[in-house]
Short mmCIF file of C-alpha atoms in Angstrom, two decimals:
data_model
loop_
_atom_site.label_atom_id
_atom_site.label_comp_id
_atom_site.label_asym_id
_atom_site.label_seq_id
_atom_site.Cartn_x
_atom_site.Cartn_y
_atom_site.Cartn_z
CA MET Z 1171 0.00 0.00 0.00
CA ARG Z 1172 1.27 3.46 -0.82
CA ASP Z 1173 1.55 5.90 2.07
CA ILE Z 1174 0.25 8.87 0.06
CA ARG Z 1175 -2.31 9.00 -2.72
CA HIS Z 1176 -1.54 12.28 -4.44
CA ASP Z 1177 -1.43 13.76 -7.92
CA GLY Z 1178 -0.35 17.06 -9.47
CA ALA Z 1179 -3.91 18.37 -9.71
CA ILE Z 1180 -3.90 18.92 -5.94
CA THR Z 1181 -0.85 21.19 -6.16
CA ALA Z 1182 -2.39 23.13 -9.05
CA PHE Z 1183 -5.61 23.57 -7.08
CA GLN Z 1184 -3.75 24.84 -3.99
CA GLN Z 1185 -2.03 27.47 -6.12
CA LYS Z 1186 -5.41 29.08 -6.81
CA ARG Z 1187 -7.19 28.92 -3.45
CA GLY Z 1188 -4.73 29.72 -0.68
CA GLY Z 1189 -6.62 32.40 1.22
CA ASP Z 1190 -9.97 30.63 1.13
CA ALA Z 1191 -8.46 27.40 2.45
CA ALA Z 1192 -6.90 29.11 5.45
CA ALA Z 1193 -9.71 31.54 6.36
CA PHE Z 1194 -11.17 29.44 9.20
CA PHE Z 1195 -7.81 29.37 11.04
CA VAL Z 1196 -7.01 33.10 10.83
CA PRO Z 1197 -9.25 34.24 13.75
CA PHE Z 1198 -7.27 31.94 16.06
CA LEU Z 1199 -3.89 33.44 15.08
CA SER Z 1200 -2.00 36.49 16.37
CA PRO Z 1201 0.96 38.56 15.11
CA GLY Z 1202 3.52 37.10 17.52
CA MET Z 1203 2.94 33.47 16.59
CA ARG Z 1204 5.38 31.10 14.91
CA LEU Z 1205 3.43 28.91 12.46
CA LEU Z 1206 4.25 25.71 10.56
CA ASP Z 1207 2.36 24.62 7.42
CA ILE Z 1208 2.82 20.86 7.00
CA GLY Z 1209 2.55 19.62 3.41
CA CYS Z 1210 2.61 23.19 2.11
CA GLY Z 1211 2.74 22.36 -1.62
CA PRO Z 1212 3.35 25.51 -3.70
CA GLY Z 1213 3.12 27.74 -0.61
CA THR Z 1214 0.04 29.80 -1.43
CA ILE Z 1215 -1.73 28.85 1.79
CA THR Z 1216 1.42 29.43 3.84
CA ALA Z 1217 1.75 32.89 2.30
CA ALA Z 1218 -1.86 33.71 3.21
CA LEU Z 1219 -1.28 32.61 6.81
CA ALA Z 1220 1.99 34.56 7.01
CA GLU Z 1221 -0.01 37.79 6.99
CA SER Z 1222 -1.48 36.92 10.40
CA VAL Z 1223 1.59 35.65 12.28
CA GLY Z 1224 5.14 36.67 13.13
CA THR Z 1225 6.86 33.80 11.32
CA ALA Z 1226 5.51 31.21 8.90
CA ILE Z 1227 7.41 28.15 7.67
CA GLY Z 1228 6.15 25.67 5.10
CA VAL Z 1229 7.48 22.12 4.75
CA ASP Z 1230 6.96 19.67 1.90
CA ILE Z 1231 8.82 16.57 0.73
CA ASN Z 1232 8.44 17.52 -2.94
CA PRO Z 1233 11.45 19.59 -4.11
CA ASN Z 1234 9.51 21.06 -7.05
CA ALA Z 1235 6.78 22.29 -4.71
CA ILE Z 1236 9.38 23.88 -2.42
CA ALA Z 1237 11.07 25.57 -5.38
CA SER Z 1238 7.72 27.05 -6.44
CA ALA Z 1239 6.98 28.13 -2.87
CA ARG Z 1240 10.33 29.89 -2.48
CA GLN Z 1241 9.77 31.69 -5.77
CA LEU Z 1242 6.34 32.82 -4.54
CA ALA Z 1243 7.84 34.14 -1.29
CA ALA Z 1244 10.54 36.03 -3.18
CA HIS Z 1245 8.05 37.64 -5.56
CA ALA Z 1246 5.72 38.57 -2.70
CA GLY Z 1247 8.52 40.09 -0.65
CA LEU Z 1248 7.34 38.32 2.51
CA THR Z 1249 10.33 38.43 4.85
CA ASN Z 1250 8.61 36.38 7.58
CA LEU Z 1251 7.98 33.45 5.22
CA SER Z 1252 10.32 30.54 4.43
CA PHE Z 1253 10.15 26.99 3.12
CA VAL Z 1254 11.99 23.79 3.96
CA GLU Z 1255 12.16 20.52 2.05
CA ALA Z 1256 11.41 17.90 4.70
CA ASP Z 1257 9.49 14.73 5.52
CA MET Z 1258 6.42 15.47 7.66
CA THR Z 1259 7.10 12.30 9.65
CA ALA Z 1260 10.58 13.54 10.65
CA LEU Z 1261 10.41 17.31 11.02
CA PRO Z 1262 13.75 19.16 11.38
CA PHE Z 1263 12.58 21.34 14.28
CA GLU Z 1264 13.02 21.32 18.04
CA ASP Z 1265 10.32 20.23 20.46
CA GLY Z 1266 7.74 22.96 21.07
CA ALA Z 1267 9.12 25.20 18.33
CA PHE Z 1268 5.72 26.40 17.02
CA ASP Z 1269 2.62 28.12 18.38
CA ALA Z 1270 0.38 26.91 15.54
CA ILE Z 1271 0.42 24.19 12.88
CA PHE Z 1272 -1.71 23.95 9.75
CA CYS Z 1273 -2.50 20.91 7.56
CA HIS Z 1274 -4.61 21.30 4.43
CA ALA Z 1275 -5.59 18.36 2.18
CA VAL Z 1276 -2.76 16.36 3.70
CA LEU Z 1277 -3.98 13.90 6.30
CA TYR Z 1278 -6.62 12.03 4.32
CA HIS Z 1279 -4.00 10.91 1.79
CA GLN Z 1280 -2.10 8.97 4.44
CA SER Z 1281 -2.07 5.38 5.61
CA GLN Z 1282 -2.87 4.81 9.29
CA ALA Z 1283 0.82 4.29 10.07
CA MET Z 1284 1.89 7.49 8.34
CA LEU Z 1285 -0.99 9.45 9.89
CA ALA Z 1286 0.16 8.39 13.35
CA LYS Z 1287 3.75 9.46 12.61
CA THR Z 1288 2.68 12.79 11.11
CA LEU Z 1289 0.45 13.73 14.04
CA ALA Z 1290 3.08 12.58 16.54
CA GLU Z 1291 5.61 14.91 14.90
CA ALA Z 1292 3.08 17.75 14.81
CA ARG Z 1293 2.43 17.26 18.51
CA ARG Z 1294 6.15 17.15 19.27
CA VAL Z 1295 7.02 20.46 17.56
CA LEU Z 1296 3.90 22.24 18.85
CA ARG Z 1297 4.24 23.99 22.19
CA PRO Z 1298 1.88 23.06 25.04
CA GLY Z 1299 -1.34 24.98 24.46
CA GLY Z 1300 -0.51 25.46 20.78
CA LEU Z 1301 -3.12 25.07 18.02
CA LEU Z 1302 -3.42 22.59 15.16
CA GLY Z 1303 -5.74 23.48 12.27
CA THR Z 1304 -6.78 20.84 9.72
CA ARG Z 1305 -9.02 21.02 6.64
CA ASP Z 1306 -9.80 17.96 4.56
CA ALA Z 1307 -12.14 16.24 2.15
CA VAL Z 1308 -15.52 14.73 2.91
CA VAL Z 1309 -17.66 12.72 0.52
CA GLY Z 1310 -21.41 13.29 0.38
CA GLY Z 1311 -21.58 17.04 0.96
CA ASN Z 1312 -21.02 18.34 -2.57
CA ILE Z 1313 -23.71 20.34 -4.42
CA LEU Z 1314 -24.03 19.85 -8.17
CA HIS Z 1315 -26.43 21.21 -10.81
CA PRO Z 1316 -27.38 20.03 -13.35
CA GLU Z 1317 -27.03 16.36 -12.44
CA VAL Z 1318 -24.97 15.48 -15.51
CA ASP Z 1319 -24.33 11.72 -15.59
CA GLY Z 1320 -20.78 12.19 -16.83
CA VAL Z 1321 -19.91 14.56 -13.99
CA ARG Z 1322 -21.41 12.19 -11.44
CA LEU Z 1323 -19.27 9.47 -13.00
CA ALA Z 1324 -16.18 11.71 -12.75
CA LEU Z 1325 -16.81 12.28 -9.05
CA ASP Z 1326 -17.25 8.54 -8.61
CA LEU Z 1327 -13.97 7.87 -10.43
CA TRP Z 1328 -12.07 10.18 -8.09
CA GLN Z 1329 -13.77 8.49 -5.15
CA ARG Z 1330 -12.74 5.06 -6.44
CA TRP Z 1331 -9.14 6.21 -6.62
CA TYR Z 1332 -8.90 7.67 -3.14
CA GLU Z 1333 -10.86 4.83 -1.56
CA HIS Z 1334 -9.21 1.87 -3.29
CA ASP Z 1335 -6.61 1.57 -0.51
CA ASP Z 1336 -8.73 3.00 2.32
CA PRO Z 1337 -12.57 2.95 2.13
CA GLU Z 1338 -12.72 5.75 4.73
CA ALA Z 1339 -10.28 8.12 2.98
CA LEU Z 1340 -12.86 10.58 1.67
CA ARG Z 1341 -14.81 10.53 4.93
CA PHE Z 1342 -11.78 11.79 6.80
CA GLY Z 1343 -13.08 15.37 6.99
CA ARG Z 1344 -16.07 14.55 9.16
CA ARG Z 1345 -13.90 12.43 11.48
CA GLN Z 1346 -11.15 14.99 12.12
CA SER Z 1347 -12.17 15.81 15.70
CA ALA Z 1348 -12.21 12.14 16.68
CA VAL Z 1349 -8.92 11.46 14.86
CA LEU Z 1350 -7.12 14.39 16.48
CA ARG Z 1351 -8.46 13.49 19.93
CA ALA Z 1352 -7.24 9.92 19.47
CA HIS Z 1353 -3.76 11.27 18.76
CA GLY Z 1354 -3.45 13.42 21.85
CA PHE Z 1355 -5.05 16.73 20.84
CA THR Z 1356 -8.12 18.44 22.33
CA PRO Z 1357 -10.56 19.70 19.65
CA VAL Z 1358 -11.86 23.21 20.33
CA TRP Z 1359 -13.70 24.09 17.09
CA ALA Z 1360 -15.16 22.33 14.04
CA GLY Z 1361 -16.80 23.60 10.88
CA ALA Z 1362 -17.37 23.17 7.16
CA SER Z 1363 -17.30 25.33 4.07
CA TYR Z 1364 -17.63 25.05 0.31
CA VAL Z 1365 -15.14 25.57 -2.48
CA ASN Z 1366 -17.09 27.40 -5.19
CA HIS Z 1367 -16.26 26.18 -8.69
CA SER Z 1368 -19.11 28.10 -10.35
CA ALA Z 1369 -19.12 31.71 -9.17
CA ASP Z 1370 -19.14 32.94 -12.77
CA ALA Z 1371 -18.34 31.85 -16.31
CA ALA Z 1372 -14.60 32.10 -15.71
CA SER Z 1373 -14.86 29.88 -12.62
CA ARG Z 1374 -16.80 27.25 -14.55
CA THR Z 1375 -14.25 27.31 -17.37
CA GLU Z 1376 -11.46 26.87 -14.84
CA ALA Z 1377 -13.32 24.05 -13.10
CA VAL Z 1378 -13.72 22.15 -16.37
CA ALA Z 1379 -10.04 22.65 -17.22
CA ASP Z 1380 -8.97 21.43 -13.76
CA ALA Z 1381 -11.30 18.42 -13.97
CA ARG Z 1382 -10.02 17.47 -17.40
CA GLN Z 1383 -6.40 17.77 -16.29
CA SER Z 1384 -7.05 15.59 -13.25
CA LEU Z 1385 -8.96 12.93 -15.19
CA LEU Z 1386 -6.39 12.76 -17.97
CA GLY Z 1387 -3.60 12.43 -15.40
CA LEU Z 1388 -5.38 9.92 -13.20
CA GLY Z 1389 -7.10 7.97 -16.00
CA PRO Z 1390 -4.20 5.64 -16.90
CA GLN Z 1391 -3.72 4.76 -13.23
CA LEU Z 1392 -7.42 4.05 -12.77
CA VAL Z 1393 -7.48 1.84 -15.86
CA GLY Z 1394 -4.21 0.16 -14.88
CA LYS Z 1395 -5.66 -0.84 -11.51
CA SER Z 1396 -8.95 -1.96 -13.12
CA LEU Z 1397 -10.80 0.77 -11.23
CA ALA Z 1398 -12.21 2.27 -14.45
CA THR Z 1399 -12.43 1.68 -18.18
CA ALA Z 1400 -11.20 3.94 -20.95
CA ASP Z 1401 -14.83 4.47 -22.00
CA GLU Z 1402 -15.69 5.70 -18.49
CA ILE Z 1403 -12.87 8.23 -18.62
CA GLU Z 1404 -14.17 9.55 -21.95
CA THR Z 1405 -17.74 9.72 -20.61
CA ALA Z 1406 -16.53 11.66 -17.58
CA LEU Z 1407 -14.60 14.14 -19.74
CA ALA Z 1408 -17.65 14.68 -21.96
CA GLY Z 1409 -19.79 15.20 -18.88
CA TRP Z 1410 -17.60 18.05 -17.64
CA ASP Z 1411 -17.69 19.66 -21.07
CA ALA Z 1412 -21.50 19.53 -21.04
CA TRP Z 1413 -21.66 20.91 -17.49
CA GLY Z 1414 -19.35 23.78 -18.42
CA CYS Z 1415 -21.64 24.83 -21.30
CA ASP Z 1416 -24.59 25.43 -18.97
CA PRO Z 1417 -24.57 29.11 -17.82
CA ASP Z 1418 -26.51 28.15 -14.68
CA ALA Z 1419 -24.33 25.18 -13.68
CA VAL Z 1420 -23.12 25.05 -10.06
CA TYR Z 1421 -20.57 22.91 -8.26
CA PHE Z 1422 -19.84 23.53 -4.58
CA ARG Z 1423 -17.32 21.14 -3.03
CA CYS Z 1424 -17.59 20.54 0.72
CA ARG Z 1425 -14.57 20.69 3.02
CA CYS Z 1426 -14.55 20.07 6.78
CA ALA Z 1427 -12.21 21.79 9.20
CA CYS Z 1428 -11.11 21.30 12.80
CA ILE Z 1429 -8.98 23.21 15.27
CA ALA Z 1430 -7.44 21.37 18.22
CA ARG Z 1431 -5.13 22.30 21.04
CA LYS Z 1432 -2.11 20.45 22.40
CA PRO Z 1433 -2.73 19.94 26.13
#
């Protein structure tokens, strides 16, 4: 079993939606805090959080993601923002080094063993009383109109992929409080929000382009593991094209969030 189920579409998506993804955590932050973003990807979310704290550091194991993040920080001129290439299960920081830690679209990709290691490391580098904010996927809360068969198939194909190793992977969002409590944290807040892929014509065009890119990238892996057929991939692609042509189409994707404290 692979420890992480991840593809490049996630990184591309994070590049576009940094501020929205971090909004729920901002009211809990203050200017003097030292914050760590675990699994930071291209750094957009870390940059958004940096505006609310004294120091923000992003870590990711992918060197290309870190290179992009450092370029973003340089262009933005954010002197309190830095990035480190590191494994989230072996963080290169001292015990209690951070006041706050953030994890976005990271934990539900992990096996149980890796999840335990990641949260143990997060707990180690977080000071007593420090905050951990998590935001992750949940299946069953999305809103779609019109109910295009091909789009429903596309959503099912993505679900097949993320659930083929772990049937509970896409239900992780709704279980975050219980998961964090089981790993030594005390949940203090929980909530949910929607990612809007249909605010206007440009958003719908972007959503179709992102969906196509993801399906074309994931398709060979789905077919190779007998999780889908080539015909299903084509039907899903056609479905997104049809959805994108409807000026009244909507797609709101649900995300659950949790904030917990280290005792």
